[in-house]
PDB file of C-alpha atoms in Angstrom:
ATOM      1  CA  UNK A   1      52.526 152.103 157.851  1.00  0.00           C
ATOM      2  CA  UNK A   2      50.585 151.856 154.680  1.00  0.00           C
ATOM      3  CA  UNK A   3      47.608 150.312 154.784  1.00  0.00           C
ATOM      4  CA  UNK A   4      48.544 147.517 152.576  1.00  0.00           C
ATOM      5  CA  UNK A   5      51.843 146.412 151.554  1.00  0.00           C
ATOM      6  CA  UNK A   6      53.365 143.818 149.611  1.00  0.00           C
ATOM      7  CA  UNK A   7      56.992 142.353 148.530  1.00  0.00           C
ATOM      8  CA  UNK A   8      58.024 144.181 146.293  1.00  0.00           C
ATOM      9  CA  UNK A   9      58.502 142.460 142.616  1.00  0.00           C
ATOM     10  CA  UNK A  10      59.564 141.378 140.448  1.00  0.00           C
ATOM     11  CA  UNK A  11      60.105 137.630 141.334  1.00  0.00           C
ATOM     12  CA  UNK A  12      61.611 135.411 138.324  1.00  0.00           C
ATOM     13  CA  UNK A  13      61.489 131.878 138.967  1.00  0.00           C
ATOM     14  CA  UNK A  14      61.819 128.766 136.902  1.00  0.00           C
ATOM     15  CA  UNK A  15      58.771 126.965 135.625  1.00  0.00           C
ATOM     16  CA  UNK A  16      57.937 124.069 138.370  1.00  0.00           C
ATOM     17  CA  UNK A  17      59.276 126.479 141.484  1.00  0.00           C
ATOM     18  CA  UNK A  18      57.556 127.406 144.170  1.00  0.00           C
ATOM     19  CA  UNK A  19      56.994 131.016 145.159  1.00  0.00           C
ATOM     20  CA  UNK A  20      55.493 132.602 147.953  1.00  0.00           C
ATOM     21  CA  UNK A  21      54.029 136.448 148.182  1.00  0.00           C
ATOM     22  CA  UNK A  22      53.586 138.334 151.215  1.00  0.00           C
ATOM     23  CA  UNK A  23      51.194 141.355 152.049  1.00  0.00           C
ATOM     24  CA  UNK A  24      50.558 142.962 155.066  1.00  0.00           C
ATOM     25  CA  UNK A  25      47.116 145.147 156.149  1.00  0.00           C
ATOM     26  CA  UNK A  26      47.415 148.372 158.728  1.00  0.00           C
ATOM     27  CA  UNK A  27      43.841 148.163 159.663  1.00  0.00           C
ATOM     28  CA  UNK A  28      42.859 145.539 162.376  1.00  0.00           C
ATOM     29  CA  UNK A  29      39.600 146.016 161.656  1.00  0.00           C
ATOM     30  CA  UNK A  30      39.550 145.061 158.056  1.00  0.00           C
ATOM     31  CA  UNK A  31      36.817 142.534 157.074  1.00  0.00           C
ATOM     32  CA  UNK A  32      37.653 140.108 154.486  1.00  0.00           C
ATOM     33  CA  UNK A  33      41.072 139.757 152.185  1.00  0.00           C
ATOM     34  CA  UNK A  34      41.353 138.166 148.642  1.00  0.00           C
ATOM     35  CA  UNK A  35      44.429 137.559 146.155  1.00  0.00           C
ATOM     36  CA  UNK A  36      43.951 138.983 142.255  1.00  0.00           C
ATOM     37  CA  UNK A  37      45.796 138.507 139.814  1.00  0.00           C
ATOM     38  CA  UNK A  38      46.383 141.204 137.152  1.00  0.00           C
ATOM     39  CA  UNK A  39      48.040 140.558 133.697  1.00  0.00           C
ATOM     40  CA  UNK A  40      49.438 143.065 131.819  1.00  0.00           C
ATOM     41  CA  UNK A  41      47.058 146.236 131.366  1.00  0.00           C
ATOM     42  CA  UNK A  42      44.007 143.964 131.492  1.00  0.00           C
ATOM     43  CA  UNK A  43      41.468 144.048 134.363  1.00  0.00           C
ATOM     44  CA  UNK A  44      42.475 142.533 137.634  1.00  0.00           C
ATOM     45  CA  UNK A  45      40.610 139.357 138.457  1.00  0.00           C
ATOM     46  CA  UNK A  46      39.852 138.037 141.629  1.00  0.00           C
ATOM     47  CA  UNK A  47      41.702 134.765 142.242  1.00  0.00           C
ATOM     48  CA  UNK A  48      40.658 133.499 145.647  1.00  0.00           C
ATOM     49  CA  UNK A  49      39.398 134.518 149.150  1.00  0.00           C
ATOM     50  CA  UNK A  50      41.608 134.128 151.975  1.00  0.00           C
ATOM     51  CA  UNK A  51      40.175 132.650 154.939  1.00  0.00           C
ATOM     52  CA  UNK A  52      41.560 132.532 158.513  1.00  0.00           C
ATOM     53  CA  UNK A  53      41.438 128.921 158.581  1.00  0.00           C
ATOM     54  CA  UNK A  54      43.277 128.958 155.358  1.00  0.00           C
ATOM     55  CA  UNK A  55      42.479 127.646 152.155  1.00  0.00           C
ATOM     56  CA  UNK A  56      43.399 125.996 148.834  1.00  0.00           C
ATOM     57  CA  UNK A  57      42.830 125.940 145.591  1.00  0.00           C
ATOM     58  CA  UNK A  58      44.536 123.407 143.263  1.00  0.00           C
ATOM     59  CA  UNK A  59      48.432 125.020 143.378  1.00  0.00           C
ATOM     60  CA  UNK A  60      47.322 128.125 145.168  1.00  0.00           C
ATOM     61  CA  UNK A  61      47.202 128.154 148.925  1.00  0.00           C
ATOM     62  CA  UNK A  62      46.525 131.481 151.201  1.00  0.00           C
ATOM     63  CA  UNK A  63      46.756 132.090 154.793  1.00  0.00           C
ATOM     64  CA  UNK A  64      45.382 134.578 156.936  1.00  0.00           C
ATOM     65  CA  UNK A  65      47.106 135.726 159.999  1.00  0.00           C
ATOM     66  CA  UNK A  66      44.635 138.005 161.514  1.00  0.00           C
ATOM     67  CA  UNK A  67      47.181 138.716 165.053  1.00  0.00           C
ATOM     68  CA  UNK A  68      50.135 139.538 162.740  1.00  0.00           C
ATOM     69  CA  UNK A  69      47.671 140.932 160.101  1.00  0.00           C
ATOM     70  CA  UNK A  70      49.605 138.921 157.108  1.00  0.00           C
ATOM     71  CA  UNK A  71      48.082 137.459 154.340  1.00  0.00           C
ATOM     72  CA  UNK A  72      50.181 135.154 152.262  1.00  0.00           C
ATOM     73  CA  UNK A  73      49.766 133.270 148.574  1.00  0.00           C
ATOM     74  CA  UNK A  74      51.531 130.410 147.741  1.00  0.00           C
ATOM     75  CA  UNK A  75      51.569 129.404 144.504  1.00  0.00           C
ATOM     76  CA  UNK A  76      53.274 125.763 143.860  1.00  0.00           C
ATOM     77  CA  UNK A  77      54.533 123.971 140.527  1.00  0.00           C
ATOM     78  CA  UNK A  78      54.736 127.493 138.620  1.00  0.00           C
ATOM     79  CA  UNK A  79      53.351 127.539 134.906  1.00  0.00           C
ATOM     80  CA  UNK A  80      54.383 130.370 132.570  1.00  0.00           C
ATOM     81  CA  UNK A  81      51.045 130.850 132.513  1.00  0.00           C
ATOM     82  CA  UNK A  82      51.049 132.094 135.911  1.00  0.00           C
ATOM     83  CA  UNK A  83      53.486 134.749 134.884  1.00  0.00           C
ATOM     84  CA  UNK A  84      51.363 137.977 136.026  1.00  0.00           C
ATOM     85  CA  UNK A  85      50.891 140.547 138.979  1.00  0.00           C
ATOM     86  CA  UNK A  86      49.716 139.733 142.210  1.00  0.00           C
ATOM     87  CA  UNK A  87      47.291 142.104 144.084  1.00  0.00           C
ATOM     88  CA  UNK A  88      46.473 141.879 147.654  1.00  0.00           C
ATOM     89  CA  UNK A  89      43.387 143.073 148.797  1.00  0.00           C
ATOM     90  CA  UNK A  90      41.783 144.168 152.010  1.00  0.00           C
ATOM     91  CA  UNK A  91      38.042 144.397 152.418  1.00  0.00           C
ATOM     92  CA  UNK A  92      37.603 147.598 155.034  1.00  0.00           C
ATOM     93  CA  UNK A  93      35.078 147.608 158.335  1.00  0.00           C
ATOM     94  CA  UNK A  94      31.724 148.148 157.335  1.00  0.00           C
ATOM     95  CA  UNK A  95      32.138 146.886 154.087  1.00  0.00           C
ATOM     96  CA  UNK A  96      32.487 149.922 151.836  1.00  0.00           C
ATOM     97  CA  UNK A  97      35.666 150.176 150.687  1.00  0.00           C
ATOM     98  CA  UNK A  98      38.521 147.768 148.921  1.00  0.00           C
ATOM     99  CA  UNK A  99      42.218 148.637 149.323  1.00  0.00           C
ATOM    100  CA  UNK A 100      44.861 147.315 146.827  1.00  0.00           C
ATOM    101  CA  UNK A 101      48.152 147.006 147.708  1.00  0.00           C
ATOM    102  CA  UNK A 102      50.545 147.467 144.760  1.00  0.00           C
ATOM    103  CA  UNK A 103      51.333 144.178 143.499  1.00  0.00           C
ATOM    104  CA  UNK A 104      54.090 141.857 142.885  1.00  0.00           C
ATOM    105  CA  UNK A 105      54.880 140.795 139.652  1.00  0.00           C
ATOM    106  CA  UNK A 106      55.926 137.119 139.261  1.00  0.00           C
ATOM    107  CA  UNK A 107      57.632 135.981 136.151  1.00  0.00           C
ATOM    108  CA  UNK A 108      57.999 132.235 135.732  1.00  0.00           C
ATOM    109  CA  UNK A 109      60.753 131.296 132.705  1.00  0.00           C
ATOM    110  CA  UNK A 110      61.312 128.195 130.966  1.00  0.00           C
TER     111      UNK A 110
ATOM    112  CA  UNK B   1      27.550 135.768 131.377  1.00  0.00           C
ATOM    113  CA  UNK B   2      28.576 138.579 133.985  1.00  0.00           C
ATOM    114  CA  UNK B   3      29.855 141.352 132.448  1.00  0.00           C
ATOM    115  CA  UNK B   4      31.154 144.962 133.223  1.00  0.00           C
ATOM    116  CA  UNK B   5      31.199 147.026 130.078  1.00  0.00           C
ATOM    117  CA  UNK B   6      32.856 150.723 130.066  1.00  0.00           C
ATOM    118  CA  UNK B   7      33.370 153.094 127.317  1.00  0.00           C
ATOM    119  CA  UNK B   8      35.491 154.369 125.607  1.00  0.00           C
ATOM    120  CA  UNK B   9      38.119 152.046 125.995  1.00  0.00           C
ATOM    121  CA  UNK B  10      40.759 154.534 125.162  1.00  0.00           C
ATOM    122  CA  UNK B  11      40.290 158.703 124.876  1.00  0.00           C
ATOM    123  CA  UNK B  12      42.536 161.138 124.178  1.00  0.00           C
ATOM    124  CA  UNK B  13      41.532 164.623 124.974  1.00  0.00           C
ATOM    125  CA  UNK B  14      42.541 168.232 125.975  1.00  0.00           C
ATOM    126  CA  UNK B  15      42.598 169.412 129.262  1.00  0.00           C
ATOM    127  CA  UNK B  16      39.314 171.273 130.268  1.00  0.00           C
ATOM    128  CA  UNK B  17      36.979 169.474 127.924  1.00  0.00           C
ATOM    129  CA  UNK B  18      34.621 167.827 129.960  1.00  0.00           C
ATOM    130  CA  UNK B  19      34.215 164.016 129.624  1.00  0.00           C
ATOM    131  CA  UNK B  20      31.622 161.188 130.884  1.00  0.00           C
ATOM    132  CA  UNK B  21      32.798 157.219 130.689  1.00  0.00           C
ATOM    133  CA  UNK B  22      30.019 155.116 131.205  1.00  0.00           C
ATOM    134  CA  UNK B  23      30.163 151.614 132.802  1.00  0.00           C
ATOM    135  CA  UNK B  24      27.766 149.019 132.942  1.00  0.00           C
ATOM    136  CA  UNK B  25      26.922 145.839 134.719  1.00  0.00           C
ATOM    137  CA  UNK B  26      24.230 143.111 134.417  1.00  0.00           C
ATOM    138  CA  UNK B  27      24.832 141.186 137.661  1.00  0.00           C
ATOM    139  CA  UNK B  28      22.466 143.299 139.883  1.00  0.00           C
ATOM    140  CA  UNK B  29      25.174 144.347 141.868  1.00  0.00           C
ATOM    141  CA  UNK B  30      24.185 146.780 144.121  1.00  0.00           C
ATOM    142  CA  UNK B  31      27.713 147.958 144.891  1.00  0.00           C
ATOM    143  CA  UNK B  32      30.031 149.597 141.907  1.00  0.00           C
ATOM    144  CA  UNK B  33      33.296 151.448 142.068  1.00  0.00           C
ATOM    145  CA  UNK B  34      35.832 153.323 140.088  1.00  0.00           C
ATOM    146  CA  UNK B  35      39.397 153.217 140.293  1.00  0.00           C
ATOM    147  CA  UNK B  36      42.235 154.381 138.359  1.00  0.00           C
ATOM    148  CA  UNK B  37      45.894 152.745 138.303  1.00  0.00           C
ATOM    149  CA  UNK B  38      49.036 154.466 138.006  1.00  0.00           C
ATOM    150  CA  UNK B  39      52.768 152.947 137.571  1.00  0.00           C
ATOM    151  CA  UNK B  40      53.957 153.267 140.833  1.00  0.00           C
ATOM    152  CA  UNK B  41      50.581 153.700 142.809  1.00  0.00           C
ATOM    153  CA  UNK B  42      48.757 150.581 142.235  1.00  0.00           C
ATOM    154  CA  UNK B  43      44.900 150.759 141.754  1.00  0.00           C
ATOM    155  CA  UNK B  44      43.295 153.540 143.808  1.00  0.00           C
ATOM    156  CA  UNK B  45      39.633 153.707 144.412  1.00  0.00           C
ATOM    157  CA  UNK B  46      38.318 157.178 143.593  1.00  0.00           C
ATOM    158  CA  UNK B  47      34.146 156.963 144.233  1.00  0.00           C
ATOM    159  CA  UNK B  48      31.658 154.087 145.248  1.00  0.00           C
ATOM    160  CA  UNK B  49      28.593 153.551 145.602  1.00  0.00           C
ATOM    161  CA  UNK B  50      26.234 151.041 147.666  1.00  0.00           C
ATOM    162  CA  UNK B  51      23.038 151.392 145.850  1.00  0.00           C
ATOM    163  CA  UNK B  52      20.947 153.519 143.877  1.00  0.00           C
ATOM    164  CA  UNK B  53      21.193 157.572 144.448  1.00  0.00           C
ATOM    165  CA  UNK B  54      24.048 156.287 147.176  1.00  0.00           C
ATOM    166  CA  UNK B  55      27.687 157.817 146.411  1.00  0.00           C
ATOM    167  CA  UNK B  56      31.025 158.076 148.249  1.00  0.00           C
ATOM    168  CA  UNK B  57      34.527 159.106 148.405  1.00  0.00           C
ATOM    169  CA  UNK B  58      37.214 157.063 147.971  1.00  0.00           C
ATOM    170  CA  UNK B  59      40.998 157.614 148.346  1.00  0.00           C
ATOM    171  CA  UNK B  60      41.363 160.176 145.091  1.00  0.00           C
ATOM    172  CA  UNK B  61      37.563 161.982 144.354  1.00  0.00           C
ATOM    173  CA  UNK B  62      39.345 165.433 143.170  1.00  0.00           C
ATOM    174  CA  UNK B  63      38.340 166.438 140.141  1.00  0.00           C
ATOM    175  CA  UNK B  64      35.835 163.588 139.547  1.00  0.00           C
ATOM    176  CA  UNK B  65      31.910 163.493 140.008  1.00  0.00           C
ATOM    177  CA  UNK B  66      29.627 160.202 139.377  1.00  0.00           C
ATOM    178  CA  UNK B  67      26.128 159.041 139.907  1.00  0.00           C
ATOM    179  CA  UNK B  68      24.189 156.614 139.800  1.00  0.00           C
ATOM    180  CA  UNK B  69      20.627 157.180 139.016  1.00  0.00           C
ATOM    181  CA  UNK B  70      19.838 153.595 138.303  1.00  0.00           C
ATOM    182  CA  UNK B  71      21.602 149.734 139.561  1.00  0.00           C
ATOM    183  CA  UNK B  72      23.088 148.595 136.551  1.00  0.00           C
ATOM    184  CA  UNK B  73      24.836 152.128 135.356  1.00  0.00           C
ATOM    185  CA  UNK B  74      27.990 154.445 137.494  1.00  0.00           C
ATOM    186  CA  UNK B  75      29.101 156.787 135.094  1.00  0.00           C
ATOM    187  CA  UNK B  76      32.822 158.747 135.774  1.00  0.00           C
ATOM    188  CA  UNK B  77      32.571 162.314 135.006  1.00  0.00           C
ATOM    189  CA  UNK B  78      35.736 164.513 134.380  1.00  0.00           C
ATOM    190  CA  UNK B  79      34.067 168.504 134.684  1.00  0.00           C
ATOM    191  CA  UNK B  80      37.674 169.687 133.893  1.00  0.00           C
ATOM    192  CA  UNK B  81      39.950 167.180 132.585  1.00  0.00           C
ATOM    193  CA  UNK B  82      43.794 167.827 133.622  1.00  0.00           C
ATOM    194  CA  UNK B  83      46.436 165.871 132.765  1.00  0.00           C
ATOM    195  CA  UNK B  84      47.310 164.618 136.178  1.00  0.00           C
ATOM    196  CA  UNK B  85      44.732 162.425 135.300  1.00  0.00           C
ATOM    197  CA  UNK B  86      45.736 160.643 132.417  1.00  0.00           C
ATOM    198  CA  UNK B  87      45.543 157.531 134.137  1.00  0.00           C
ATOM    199  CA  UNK B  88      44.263 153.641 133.668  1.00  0.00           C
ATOM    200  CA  UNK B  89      40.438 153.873 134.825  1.00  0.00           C
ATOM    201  CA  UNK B  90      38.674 150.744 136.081  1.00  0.00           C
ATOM    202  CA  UNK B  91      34.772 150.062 136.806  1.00  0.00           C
ATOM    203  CA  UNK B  92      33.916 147.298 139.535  1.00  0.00           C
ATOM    204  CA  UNK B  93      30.945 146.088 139.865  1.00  0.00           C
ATOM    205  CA  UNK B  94      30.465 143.678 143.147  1.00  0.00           C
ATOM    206  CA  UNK B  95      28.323 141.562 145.909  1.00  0.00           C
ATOM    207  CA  UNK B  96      29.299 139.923 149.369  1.00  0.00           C
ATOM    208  CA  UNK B  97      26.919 138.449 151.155  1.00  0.00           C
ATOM    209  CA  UNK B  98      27.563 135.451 153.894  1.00  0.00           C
ATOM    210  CA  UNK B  99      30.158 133.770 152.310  1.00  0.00           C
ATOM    211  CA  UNK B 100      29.979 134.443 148.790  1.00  0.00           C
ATOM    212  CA  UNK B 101      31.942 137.339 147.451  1.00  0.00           C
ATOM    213  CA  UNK B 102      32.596 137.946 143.656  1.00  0.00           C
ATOM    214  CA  UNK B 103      33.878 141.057 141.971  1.00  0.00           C
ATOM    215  CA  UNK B 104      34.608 141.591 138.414  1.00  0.00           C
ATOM    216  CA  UNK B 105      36.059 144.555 136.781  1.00  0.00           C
ATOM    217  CA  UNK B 106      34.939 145.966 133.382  1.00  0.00           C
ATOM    218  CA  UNK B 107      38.244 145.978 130.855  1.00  0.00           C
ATOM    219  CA  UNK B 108      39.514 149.742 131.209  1.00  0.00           C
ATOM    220  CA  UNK B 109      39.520 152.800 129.867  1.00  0.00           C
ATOM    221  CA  UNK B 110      42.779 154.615 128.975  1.00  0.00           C
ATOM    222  CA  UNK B 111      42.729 158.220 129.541  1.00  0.00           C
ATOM    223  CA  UNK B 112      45.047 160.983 128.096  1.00  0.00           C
ATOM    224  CA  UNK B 113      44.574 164.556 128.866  1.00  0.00           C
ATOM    225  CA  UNK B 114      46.921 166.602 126.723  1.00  0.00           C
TER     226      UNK B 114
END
């Protein structure tokens, strides 16, 4: 099992959909998990923290299932603007290393 | 404003000429990484480091050496450049501490080994 995976991409979806990613983590010992988003070849940015009780930010929501070891973004009311890859991220035990899964890209049309 | 600067931003060179890119942050982060990103592979971390005169492995360290001699600098040094690793390279510079977590990543350097 690799030690993160996520849906593969791409997803198109019409502006005003909502669209879900997926990413799972290998390592039950992993610390913390976040959500970036990357555009094209620019620097990924980190776009929230995923917490186990779950959390939300404006249209993003993720959840953390820490038994199943799934992570999940939701992203509701798509905007072109949100039109970009997705990267999961696991934060390892002791706090040393970060481990990207390979992103989904989401395109959102008009 | 918190900023990670590397350079160059793009390089073209020949394989076995030996190469340095520099990165830079002014957050006091004690923790900085390197990565590169291939199509296909995703971003892979190659060498961290926790602090000052402290280095490490990541997944992909062959054929790359860094240091970091003071916080705010964690140079990437090719010895031998091949062109396996013509790649995407990212700096990250980053803190977690309680609850607060922030990363940022400097804007890339694109690397061609010929």
């Amino acid at each position: 099992r690799k030690e993160v995976e996520q849906d593969p991409g791409p997803f198109n979806v019409p502006e005003g959909a909502t669209v879900a990613f997926n990413c799972t983590y290998s390592n039950s010992a992993s610390q913390s998990f976040f959500w970036y988003r990357q555009d094209c070849r620019k620097e990924p940015k980190l776009l929230m923290s995923v917490y186990s009780s779950g959390n939300e930010d404006g249209r993003f929501t993720a959840q953390l299932n820490r038994a199943s070891q799934y992570i999940s973004l939701l992203i509701r009311d798509s905007k072109l603007s949100d039109s970009a890859t997705y990267l999961c991220v696991v934060l390892g035990a002791g706090y040393s290393t970060l481990t990207f899964g390979k992103g989904t890209m989401l395109l959102v049309s008009p | 404003e918190a900023q990670v600067t590397q350079n160059p931003r793009y390089l073209i060179t020949v394989t076995g000429k030996k190469l340095t890119v520099t990165c830079s942050q002014n957050m006091n982060h004690e923790y900085m990484s390197w990565y590169r990103q291939d199509p296909g592979l995703g971003l892979r971390q190659i060498y961290y480091s926790m602090n000052v005169e402290v280095t490490d492995k990541g997944d992909v360290p062959e054929g790359y050496k860094v240091s970091r001699k003071e916080k705010r600098n964690f140079p990437l040094i090719l010895e031998s450049p091949s062109p396996n690793q013509t790649s995407l390279y990212f700096c990250a510079s980053s803190f977690w501490g309680g609850s607060k977590y922030e990363q940022y990543f400097g804007p890339g350097t694109r690397l061609t080994v010929t």
